[in-house]
């Protein structure tokens, strides 16, 4: 009975999501694409898609997907070992890969899957594991802010519209970095102030805040440092893939605006990161090629990257499934 009670406490009961909430991302995707194709003839996009060098895209994106997966696994291993349990890199690699399949449907589903595996594998309470996943997710967002901030510093706008966007970004990034420093400062104070620590720990979000309460400023910097190569590799990958498709975009411009494309793709208002990503590509890069070609590239690159991630995940799925089944059988 005590084991059953512990399981109930460790993994929160799920509530059924109303149908209208489930339908919102699909509706958002349809609306965004309706607006896009209202402005750009679908026939032009179809013709541009036929010219996309799919096999060459796979040759560029598959090595990047493998590199991305390795960096993801290294980062997750470091964070779990630092804050939760002494898991090994080889324990993390298969589950990190297999969860890419869930992430194709919904990013949060993939993150929840990793947290569930950590609970099963190392008996880390589910919400504590989720706290570490959210810590990594926050640093992934700020990794994008970091490189885009550098892009703002070094990029010279070529039009009045770009100049206005850069001005807005400067203000937005100042606010974003102040928010991060405030978060780090608040949790640093909580570690020194027992009353503040108790107030956070005993709140409804106390378990979710577990990793943030433990993390010191150096930990934030280390995770940023681990994740940074994946973004640099993504910029290089996009740069070469664009050139294969005959689109020339300055490297510094990619550093400035690609983070915003990725942030737009992460917004929970569309399905499988579609729609918002294509709208961002058109907003920031339509001056570098015809709109139909930019849209076709964004779709082709998006599906190629998803395919490569899914391929890696599919390869490791049987191993991850066997391990989870064995863990359940041993209980």
Coordinates of N, CA, C and O in Angstrom, one line a residue, residues 144-310:
X144 N 18.7 31.0 -27.3 CA 18.2 31.8 -28.4 C 18.4 33.3 -28.2 O 18.8 34.0 -29.1
X145 N 17.9 33.7 -27.1 CA 18.1 35.1 -26.7 C 19.5 35.6 -26.8 O 19.9 36.7 -27.3
X146 N 20.5 34.7 -26.3 CA 21.9 35.1 -26.3 C 22.4 35.3 -27.7 O 23.0 36.4 -27.9
X147 N 22.2 34.4 -28.6 CA 22.7 34.5 -29.9 C 22.0 35.6 -30.7 O 22.6 36.3 -31.5
X148 N 20.7 35.8 -30.5 CA 20.0 36.8 -31.2 C 20.4 38.2 -30.7 O 20.5 39.2 -31.4
X149 N 20.8 38.3 -29.4 CA 21.3 39.5 -28.8 C 22.6 39.9 -29.5 O 22.8 41.1 -29.9
X150 N 23.5 38.9 -29.7 CA 24.7 39.1 -30.4 C 24.4 39.6 -31.8 O 25.1 40.4 -32.4
X151 N 23.4 39.0 -32.5 CA 23.0 39.4 -33.8 C 22.6 40.8 -33.9 O 22.9 41.6 -34.8
X152 N 21.8 41.2 -32.9 CA 21.3 42.6 -32.8 C 22.5 43.6 -32.7 O 22.5 44.7 -33.3
X153 N 23.6 43.2 -32.0 CA 24.8 44.0 -31.8 C 25.5 44.2 -33.1 O 26.0 45.3 -33.5
X154 N 25.7 43.1 -33.9 CA 26.6 43.1 -35.0 C 25.9 43.2 -36.4 O 26.5 43.5 -37.4
X155 N 24.5 43.1 -36.4 CA 23.8 43.2 -37.7 C 23.5 44.6 -38.0 O 23.0 45.4 -37.2
X156 N 23.7 45.0 -39.3 CA 23.3 46.3 -39.7 C 22.0 46.2 -40.6 O 22.0 45.6 -41.7
X157 N 20.9 46.8 -40.1 CA 19.7 46.7 -40.8 C 19.8 47.3 -42.2 O 20.5 48.3 -42.4
X158 N 19.1 46.7 -43.2 CA 19.2 47.2 -44.6 C 17.9 47.9 -45.0 O 17.8 48.3 -46.2
X159 N 16.9 48.0 -44.1 CA 15.7 48.7 -44.5 C 15.1 49.3 -43.2 O 15.5 49.0 -42.1
X160 N 14.1 50.2 -43.5 CA 13.5 50.9 -42.3 C 12.7 49.9 -41.5 O 12.7 50.0 -40.2
X161 N 12.1 48.9 -42.1 CA 11.3 47.9 -41.3 C 12.3 47.1 -40.5 O 12.0 46.8 -39.3
X162 N 13.4 46.7 -41.0 CA 14.4 45.9 -40.2 C 14.9 46.8 -39.1 O 15.1 46.3 -38.0
X163 N 15.1 48.1 -39.3 CA 15.7 48.9 -38.3 C 14.7 49.0 -37.1 O 15.1 49.0 -36.0
X164 N 13.4 49.1 -37.5 CA 12.3 49.1 -36.4 C 12.3 47.8 -35.6 O 12.1 47.8 -34.4
X165 N 12.4 46.7 -36.4 CA 12.4 45.4 -35.7 C 13.6 45.3 -34.7 O 13.4 44.8 -33.6
X166 N 14.8 45.7 -35.2 CA 15.9 45.7 -34.3 C 15.8 46.5 -33.1 O 16.2 46.1 -32.0
X167 N 15.2 47.7 -33.2 CA 14.9 48.6 -32.1 C 14.0 47.9 -31.1 O 14.2 48.0 -29.8
X168 N 13.0 47.3 -31.6 CA 12.0 46.6 -30.7 C 12.8 45.4 -30.0 O 12.6 45.2 -28.8
X169 N 13.6 44.7 -30.7 CA 14.3 43.6 -30.1 C 15.3 44.0 -29.0 O 15.4 43.3 -28.0
X170 N 15.9 45.2 -29.2 CA 16.8 45.7 -28.2 C 16.1 45.9 -26.9 O 16.6 45.4 -25.8
X171 N 14.9 46.5 -26.9 CA 14.1 46.7 -25.7 C 13.6 45.3 -25.1 O 13.7 45.1 -23.9
X172 N 13.1 44.4 -26.0 CA 12.6 43.1 -25.6 C 13.7 42.3 -24.9 O 13.5 41.7 -23.9
X173 N 14.9 42.4 -25.5 CA 16.0 41.5 -24.9 C 16.5 42.1 -23.6 O 16.9 41.3 -22.7
X174 N 16.5 43.4 -23.5 CA 16.9 44.0 -22.2 C 15.9 43.5 -21.1 O 16.4 43.1 -20.0
X175 N 14.6 43.5 -21.4 CA 13.6 43.0 -20.4 C 13.8 41.5 -20.2 O 13.8 41.1 -19.0
X176 N 14.1 40.8 -21.2 CA 14.2 39.3 -21.1 C 15.4 39.0 -20.2 O 15.3 38.1 -19.3
X177 N 16.5 39.7 -20.4 CA 17.7 39.4 -19.5 C 17.5 39.8 -18.1 O 18.0 39.2 -17.2
X178 N 16.8 40.9 -17.9 CA 16.5 41.4 -16.6 C 15.6 40.4 -15.8 O 15.8 40.1 -14.6
X179 N 14.7 39.7 -16.6 CA 13.8 38.7 -16.0 C 14.7 37.5 -15.6 O 14.5 37.0 -14.5
X180 N 15.6 37.1 -16.4 CA 16.5 36.0 -16.0 C 17.3 36.3 -14.8 O 17.4 35.5 -13.9
X181 N 17.9 37.5 -14.8 CA 18.7 37.9 -13.6 C 17.8 37.9 -12.3 O 18.3 37.6 -11.2
X182 N 16.5 38.4 -12.5 CA 15.6 38.4 -11.4 C 15.3 37.0 -10.9 O 15.3 36.8 -9.6
X183 N 15.1 36.1 -11.8 CA 14.9 34.7 -11.4 C 16.1 34.1 -10.6 O 15.9 33.5 -9.6
X184 N 17.3 34.3 -11.2 CA 18.5 33.8 -10.5 C 18.6 34.4 -9.2 O 19.0 33.8 -8.2
X185 N 18.4 35.8 -9.1 CA 18.5 36.5 -7.8 C 17.5 36.0 -6.8 O 17.9 35.9 -5.6
X186 N 16.3 35.8 -7.2 CA 15.3 35.4 -6.3 C 15.6 34.0 -5.6 O 15.5 33.9 -4.4
X187 N 16.0 33.1 -6.5 CA 16.3 31.8 -5.9 C 17.6 31.8 -5.1 O 17.8 31.0 -4.2
X188 N 18.5 32.7 -5.5 CA 19.8 32.8 -4.7 C 19.4 33.3 -3.3 O 20.0 32.9 -2.3
X189 N 18.5 34.3 -3.2 CA 18.0 34.8 -2.0 C 17.3 33.7 -1.2 O 17.5 33.6 0.1
X190 N 16.6 32.9 -1.9 CA 15.8 31.8 -1.2 C 16.8 30.8 -0.5 O 16.4 30.2 0.5
X191 N 17.9 30.6 -1.1 CA 18.9 29.7 -0.5 C 19.5 30.2 0.7 O 19.9 29.5 1.6
X192 N 19.5 31.5 0.9 CA 20.1 32.2 2.1 C 19.0 32.5 3.1 O 19.3 32.8 4.3
X193 N 17.8 32.7 2.6 CA 16.7 33.1 3.5 C 15.7 31.9 3.8 O 14.9 31.5 2.9
X194 N 15.8 31.3 5.0 CA 14.9 30.2 5.3 C 13.4 30.4 5.1 O 12.7 29.5 4.6
X195 N 12.9 31.6 5.4 CA 11.5 31.9 5.2 C 11.1 31.9 3.8 O 10.1 31.4 3.4
X196 N 11.9 32.6 3.0 CA 11.6 32.6 1.5 C 11.7 31.2 0.9 O 10.9 30.8 0.1
X197 N 12.7 30.5 1.3 CA 12.9 29.1 0.8 C 11.7 28.3 1.2 O 11.2 27.5 0.3
X198 N 11.2 28.4 2.4 CA 10.1 27.6 2.9 C 8.8 28.0 2.1 O 8.0 27.2 1.7
X199 N 8.7 29.3 1.9 CA 7.5 29.8 1.2 C 7.4 29.3 -0.3 O 6.4 28.9 -0.7
X200 N 8.6 29.2 -0.9 CA 8.6 28.7 -2.3 C 8.4 27.2 -2.3 O 7.6 26.6 -3.0
X201 N 9.2 26.5 -1.4 CA 9.1 25.0 -1.4 C 7.8 24.5 -1.0 O 7.3 23.4 -1.4
X202 N 7.0 25.2 -0.1 CA 5.7 24.7 0.3 C 4.6 25.2 -0.5 O 3.4 24.9 -0.3
X203 N 4.9 26.0 -1.5 CA 3.8 26.5 -2.4 C 3.4 25.4 -3.4 O 4.0 24.3 -3.4
X204 N 2.3 25.7 -4.1 CA 1.8 24.7 -5.1 C 2.9 24.3 -6.1 O 2.9 23.2 -6.7
X205 N 3.7 25.3 -6.5 CA 4.8 25.1 -7.5 C 6.1 24.7 -6.8 O 7.1 24.7 -7.5
X206 N 6.1 24.3 -5.6 CA 7.3 24.0 -4.8 C 8.1 22.9 -5.5 O 9.3 23.0 -5.6
X207 N 7.5 21.8 -5.9 CA 8.2 20.7 -6.5 C 8.8 21.1 -7.8 O 9.9 20.7 -8.2
X208 N 8.0 21.8 -8.6 CA 8.5 22.3 -9.9 C 9.7 23.2 -9.8 O 10.5 23.3 -10.6
X209 N 9.7 23.9 -8.6 CA 10.8 24.9 -8.4 C 12.1 24.2 -7.8 O 13.1 24.9 -7.6
X210 N 12.0 22.9 -7.6 CA 13.1 22.2 -6.9 C 14.5 22.5 -7.5 O 15.5 22.8 -6.8
X211 N 14.6 22.3 -8.8 CA 15.9 22.4 -9.5 C 16.4 23.9 -9.5 O 17.5 24.2 -9.3
X212 N 15.4 24.8 -9.6 CA 15.7 26.2 -9.6 C 16.2 26.7 -8.2 O 17.1 27.6 -8.1
X213 N 15.7 26.1 -7.2 CA 16.2 26.4 -5.8 C 17.6 25.9 -5.6 O 18.4 26.5 -4.9
X214 N 18.0 24.8 -6.2 CA 19.3 24.3 -6.1 C 20.3 24.9 -7.0 O 21.5 25.0 -6.7
X215 N 19.9 25.4 -8.2 CA 20.8 25.9 -9.2 C 21.4 27.2 -8.8 O 20.8 28.2 -8.4
X216 N 22.8 27.3 -9.0 CA 23.5 28.5 -8.8 C 23.8 29.2 -10.1 O 23.7 28.5 -11.1
X217 N 24.2 30.4 -10.1 CA 24.5 31.1 -11.3 C 25.4 30.4 -12.3 O 25.2 30.3 -13.5
X218 N 26.4 29.7 -11.7 CA 27.3 28.9 -12.6 C 26.6 27.8 -13.3 O 26.9 27.4 -14.4
X219 N 25.6 27.2 -12.7 CA 24.8 26.1 -13.3 C 24.1 26.6 -14.5 O 24.0 25.9 -15.6
X220 N 23.5 27.8 -14.4 CA 22.9 28.4 -15.6 C 23.9 28.6 -16.7 O 23.6 28.2 -17.9
X221 N 25.1 29.1 -16.4 CA 26.1 29.3 -17.4 C 26.6 28.0 -18.0 O 26.8 28.0 -19.3
X222 N 26.7 27.0 -17.2 CA 27.2 25.7 -17.8 C 26.2 25.1 -18.8 O 26.5 24.6 -19.8
X223 N 24.9 25.2 -18.4 CA 23.9 24.6 -19.3 C 23.8 25.4 -20.6 O 23.7 24.9 -21.7
X224 N 23.9 26.7 -20.5 CA 24.0 27.6 -21.7 C 25.2 27.2 -22.6 O 25.1 27.1 -23.8
X225 N 26.4 26.9 -21.9 CA 27.6 26.5 -22.6 C 27.4 25.2 -23.3 O 27.9 25.0 -24.4
X226 N 26.7 24.2 -22.6 CA 26.5 22.9 -23.2 C 25.6 23.0 -24.4 O 25.8 22.4 -25.5
X227 N 24.6 23.8 -24.3 CA 23.6 23.9 -25.4 C 24.0 24.8 -26.6 O 23.5 24.6 -27.7
X228 N 24.9 25.7 -26.3 CA 25.3 26.6 -27.4 C 25.8 26.0 -28.7 O 25.4 26.5 -29.8
X229 N 26.6 24.9 -28.7 CA 27.0 24.3 -30.0 C 25.8 23.9 -30.8 O 25.9 23.9 -32.1
X230 N 24.7 23.5 -30.2 CA 23.6 23.0 -31.0 C 23.0 24.1 -31.8 O 22.6 23.9 -33.0
X231 N 22.9 25.3 -31.2 CA 22.4 26.5 -32.0 C 23.4 26.8 -33.1 O 22.9 27.1 -34.3
X232 N 24.7 26.9 -32.8 CA 25.6 27.3 -33.9 C 25.6 26.2 -35.0 O 25.6 26.6 -36.2
X233 N 25.4 25.0 -34.7 CA 25.3 23.9 -35.7 C 24.0 24.1 -36.5 O 24.0 23.9 -37.7
X234 N 22.9 24.6 -35.8 CA 21.7 24.8 -36.6 C 21.8 25.9 -37.6 O 21.2 25.8 -38.7
X235 N 22.5 27.0 -37.2 CA 22.7 28.1 -38.1 C 23.5 27.6 -39.3 O 23.2 28.0 -40.5
X236 N 24.6 26.9 -39.1 CA 25.4 26.4 -40.2 C 24.6 25.5 -41.1 O 24.7 25.5 -42.3
X237 N 23.8 24.6 -40.5 CA 23.0 23.7 -41.2 C 22.0 24.4 -42.1 O 21.9 24.1 -43.3
X238 N 21.3 25.4 -41.6 CA 20.4 26.2 -42.4 C 21.1 27.0 -43.5 O 20.6 27.1 -44.6
X239 N 22.3 27.5 -43.1 CA 23.0 28.3 -44.1 C 23.4 27.5 -45.3 O 23.2 27.9 -46.5
X240 N 23.9 26.2 -45.1 CA 24.2 25.3 -46.2 C 23.0 24.8 -46.9 O 23.0 24.7 -48.2
X241 N 21.9 24.5 -46.2 CA 20.7 24.0 -46.8 C 20.1 25.1 -47.7 O 19.6 24.8 -48.8
X242 N 20.1 26.4 -47.2 CA 19.6 27.5 -48.0 C 20.4 27.6 -49.3 O 19.9 27.9 -50.4
X243 N 21.7 27.5 -49.2 CA 22.6 27.6 -50.4 C 22.3 26.5 -51.4 O 22.4 26.7 -52.6
X244 N 22.0 25.3 -50.9 CA 21.7 24.2 -51.8 C 20.4 24.5 -52.6 O 20.2 24.0 -53.7
X245 N 19.5 25.3 -52.0 CA 18.3 25.7 -52.6 C 18.3 27.0 -53.4 O 17.3 27.5 -53.9
X246 N 19.5 27.6 -53.4 CA 19.7 28.8 -54.2 C 19.3 30.1 -53.5 O 19.0 31.1 -54.1
X247 N 19.2 30.0 -52.2 CA 18.8 31.2 -51.4 C 20.1 31.7 -50.6 O 20.7 30.9 -49.8
X248 N 20.4 33.0 -50.8 CA 21.6 33.5 -50.1 C 21.1 34.5 -49.0 O 20.5 35.5 -49.3
X249 N 21.4 34.1 -47.8 CA 21.1 34.9 -46.6 C 22.4 35.1 -45.8 O 23.1 34.1 -45.5
X250 N 22.8 36.4 -45.5 CA 24.0 36.6 -44.7 C 24.0 35.8 -43.4 O 23.0 35.7 -42.7
X251 N 25.2 35.3 -43.0 CA 25.3 34.5 -41.8 C 24.8 35.3 -40.6 O 24.1 34.7 -39.7
X252 N 25.2 36.5 -40.5 CA 24.9 37.3 -39.3 C 23.4 37.5 -39.2 O 22.8 37.6 -38.1
X253 N 22.7 37.7 -40.4 CA 21.3 37.9 -40.4 C 20.6 36.6 -39.9 O 19.6 36.6 -39.1
X254 N 21.1 35.4 -40.2 CA 20.6 34.2 -39.7 C 20.8 34.1 -38.2 O 19.9 33.6 -37.5
X255 N 21.9 34.5 -37.7 CA 22.2 34.5 -36.2 C 21.2 35.4 -35.5 O 20.7 35.1 -34.4
X256 N 20.8 36.5 -36.1 CA 19.9 37.5 -35.5 C 18.4 36.9 -35.5 O 17.7 37.0 -34.5
X257 N 18.0 36.4 -36.7 CA 16.6 36.2 -36.9 C 16.2 34.7 -36.7 O 15.0 34.4 -36.4
X258 N 17.1 33.8 -36.9 CA 16.7 32.3 -36.7 C 16.2 32.0 -35.3 O 15.3 31.3 -35.1
X259 N 16.8 32.6 -34.3 CA 16.3 32.4 -32.9 C 14.8 32.8 -32.8 O 14.0 32.2 -32.1
X260 N 14.4 33.9 -33.5 CA 13.0 34.3 -33.5 C 12.1 33.3 -34.2 O 11.0 33.1 -33.8
X261 N 12.7 32.7 -35.3 CA 11.9 31.7 -36.0 C 11.7 30.5 -35.1 O 10.6 30.0 -35.0
X262 N 12.7 30.1 -34.4 CA 12.6 29.0 -33.5 C 11.7 29.3 -32.3 O 10.9 28.4 -31.9
X263 N 11.7 30.5 -31.8 CA 10.8 30.9 -30.7 C 9.4 30.9 -31.2 O 8.5 30.5 -30.5
X264 N 9.2 31.4 -32.4 CA 7.8 31.4 -33.0 C 7.3 30.0 -33.2 O 6.1 29.7 -32.9
X265 N 8.2 29.1 -33.6 CA 7.8 27.7 -33.8 C 7.4 27.0 -32.5 O 6.6 26.1 -32.4
X266 N 8.0 27.5 -31.4 CA 7.7 26.9 -30.0 C 6.4 27.4 -29.4 O 6.0 26.9 -28.4
X267 N 5.8 28.4 -30.0 CA 4.5 28.9 -29.5 C 3.4 27.8 -29.5 O 3.3 27.2 -30.5
X268 N 2.7 27.6 -28.4 CA 1.7 26.5 -28.4 C 0.4 26.9 -29.0 O -0.7 26.6 -28.5
X269 N 0.4 27.5 -30.2 CA -0.8 27.9 -30.9 C -1.0 27.2 -32.2 O -1.8 27.5 -33.0
X270 N -0.1 26.2 -32.5 CA -0.1 25.5 -33.8 C 0.3 24.0 -33.5 O 0.8 23.7 -32.5
X271 N 0.1 23.2 -34.6 CA 0.4 21.8 -34.5 C 1.8 21.5 -35.1 O 2.1 21.9 -36.2
X272 N 2.6 20.7 -34.4 CA 3.9 20.2 -34.9 C 4.8 21.4 -35.3 O 5.5 21.3 -36.3
X273 N 4.7 22.5 -34.6 CA 5.5 23.7 -34.9 C 5.2 24.3 -36.3 O 6.0 25.1 -36.9
X274 N 4.1 23.9 -36.9 CA 3.8 24.4 -38.3 C 3.0 25.7 -38.2 O 2.2 25.9 -37.3
X275 N 3.1 26.5 -39.2 CA 2.4 27.8 -39.3 C 3.1 29.0 -38.7 O 3.5 29.9 -39.5
X276 N 3.4 29.0 -37.4 CA 4.1 30.1 -36.8 C 5.5 30.2 -37.4 O 6.0 31.3 -37.6
X277 N 6.1 29.0 -37.6 CA 7.5 29.0 -38.1 C 7.5 29.5 -39.5 O 8.4 30.4 -39.9
X278 N 6.6 29.1 -40.4 CA 6.6 29.6 -41.7 C 6.3 31.1 -41.8 O 6.9 31.9 -42.6
X279 N 5.4 31.6 -40.9 CA 5.1 33.0 -40.9 C 6.3 33.8 -40.5 O 6.6 34.9 -41.0
X280 N 7.1 33.3 -39.5 CA 8.4 34.0 -39.1 C 9.4 34.0 -40.2 O 10.1 35.0 -40.4
X281 N 9.5 32.9 -40.9 CA 10.5 32.9 -42.1 C 10.1 33.9 -43.1 O 11.0 34.7 -43.6
X282 N 8.8 34.1 -43.4 CA 8.4 35.1 -44.4 C 8.6 36.5 -43.8 O 9.0 37.4 -44.6
X283 N 8.4 36.7 -42.5 CA 8.5 38.0 -42.0 C 10.0 38.5 -42.0 O 10.2 39.6 -42.4
X284 N 10.9 37.6 -41.7 CA 12.3 38.0 -41.6 C 13.2 37.8 -42.8 O 14.2 38.5 -43.0
X285 N 12.8 36.9 -43.7 CA 13.7 36.6 -44.8 C 13.0 36.7 -46.2 O 13.6 36.3 -47.2
X286 N 11.8 37.3 -46.3 CA 11.2 37.4 -47.6 C 12.0 38.3 -48.5 O 11.8 38.2 -49.8
X287 N 12.8 39.2 -48.0 CA 13.6 40.1 -48.8 C 14.8 39.4 -49.5 O 15.4 40.0 -50.4
X288 N 15.1 38.2 -49.1 CA 16.2 37.4 -49.7 C 15.9 36.5 -50.8 O 16.8 35.9 -51.5
X289 N 14.6 36.3 -51.1 CA 14.1 35.4 -52.1 C 12.6 35.6 -52.3 O 12.0 36.2 -51.4
X290 N 12.0 35.1 -53.4 CA 10.6 35.2 -53.6 C 9.9 34.5 -52.4 O 10.3 33.5 -51.9
X291 N 8.7 35.1 -52.0 CA 8.0 34.6 -50.9 C 7.7 33.1 -51.0 O 7.8 32.3 -50.1
X292 N 7.3 32.7 -52.3 CA 6.9 31.3 -52.5 C 8.1 30.4 -52.2 O 8.0 29.3 -51.7
X293 N 9.3 30.8 -52.6 CA 10.5 30.0 -52.4 C 10.9 29.9 -50.9 O 11.3 28.9 -50.4
X294 N 10.8 31.1 -50.2 CA 11.1 31.1 -48.7 C 10.1 30.1 -48.0 O 10.5 29.4 -47.2
X295 N 8.8 30.2 -48.4 CA 7.8 29.3 -47.8 C 8.1 27.9 -48.1 O 8.0 27.0 -47.2
X296 N 8.4 27.6 -49.3 CA 8.7 26.2 -49.7 C 10.0 25.7 -48.9 O 10.0 24.6 -48.5
X297 N 11.0 26.5 -48.8 CA 12.2 26.1 -48.1 C 11.8 25.8 -46.6 O 12.3 24.8 -46.1
X298 N 11.1 26.7 -46.0 CA 10.8 26.5 -44.6 C 10.0 25.2 -44.4 O 10.2 24.5 -43.4
X299 N 9.1 24.9 -45.3 CA 8.3 23.7 -45.2 C 9.2 22.4 -45.4 O 9.2 21.5 -44.6
X300 N 10.1 22.5 -46.4 CA 10.9 21.4 -46.8 C 12.0 21.1 -45.7 O 12.2 20.0 -45.2
X301 N 12.6 22.2 -45.2 CA 13.6 22.1 -44.1 C 12.9 21.6 -42.8 O 13.5 20.7 -42.1
X302 N 11.7 22.1 -42.5 CA 11.0 21.7 -41.3 C 10.7 20.2 -41.3 O 11.0 19.5 -40.3
X303 N 10.1 19.7 -42.4 CA 9.8 18.3 -42.5 C 11.0 17.4 -42.6 O 11.0 16.3 -42.1
X304 N 12.1 17.9 -43.2 CA 13.3 17.1 -43.3 C 13.9 16.9 -41.9 O 14.3 15.8 -41.5
X305 N 13.9 18.0 -41.1 CA 14.5 17.9 -39.7 C 13.6 17.0 -38.9 O 14.1 16.2 -38.1
X306 N 12.3 17.1 -39.0 CA 11.4 16.2 -38.2 C 11.6 14.8 -38.6 O 11.6 13.9 -37.8
X307 N 11.7 14.5 -39.9 CA 12.0 13.2 -40.4 C 13.3 12.6 -39.9 O 13.3 11.4 -39.4
X308 N 14.3 13.4 -39.8 CA 15.6 12.9 -39.3 C 15.5 12.6 -37.8 O 16.1 11.6 -37.3
X309 N 14.9 13.5 -37.1 CA 14.7 13.3 -35.6 C 13.9 12.0 -35.4 O 14.2 11.2 -34.5
X310 N 12.8 11.9 -36.2 CA 11.9 10.7 -36.0 C 12.7 9.5 -36.4 O 12.4 8.4 -35.7

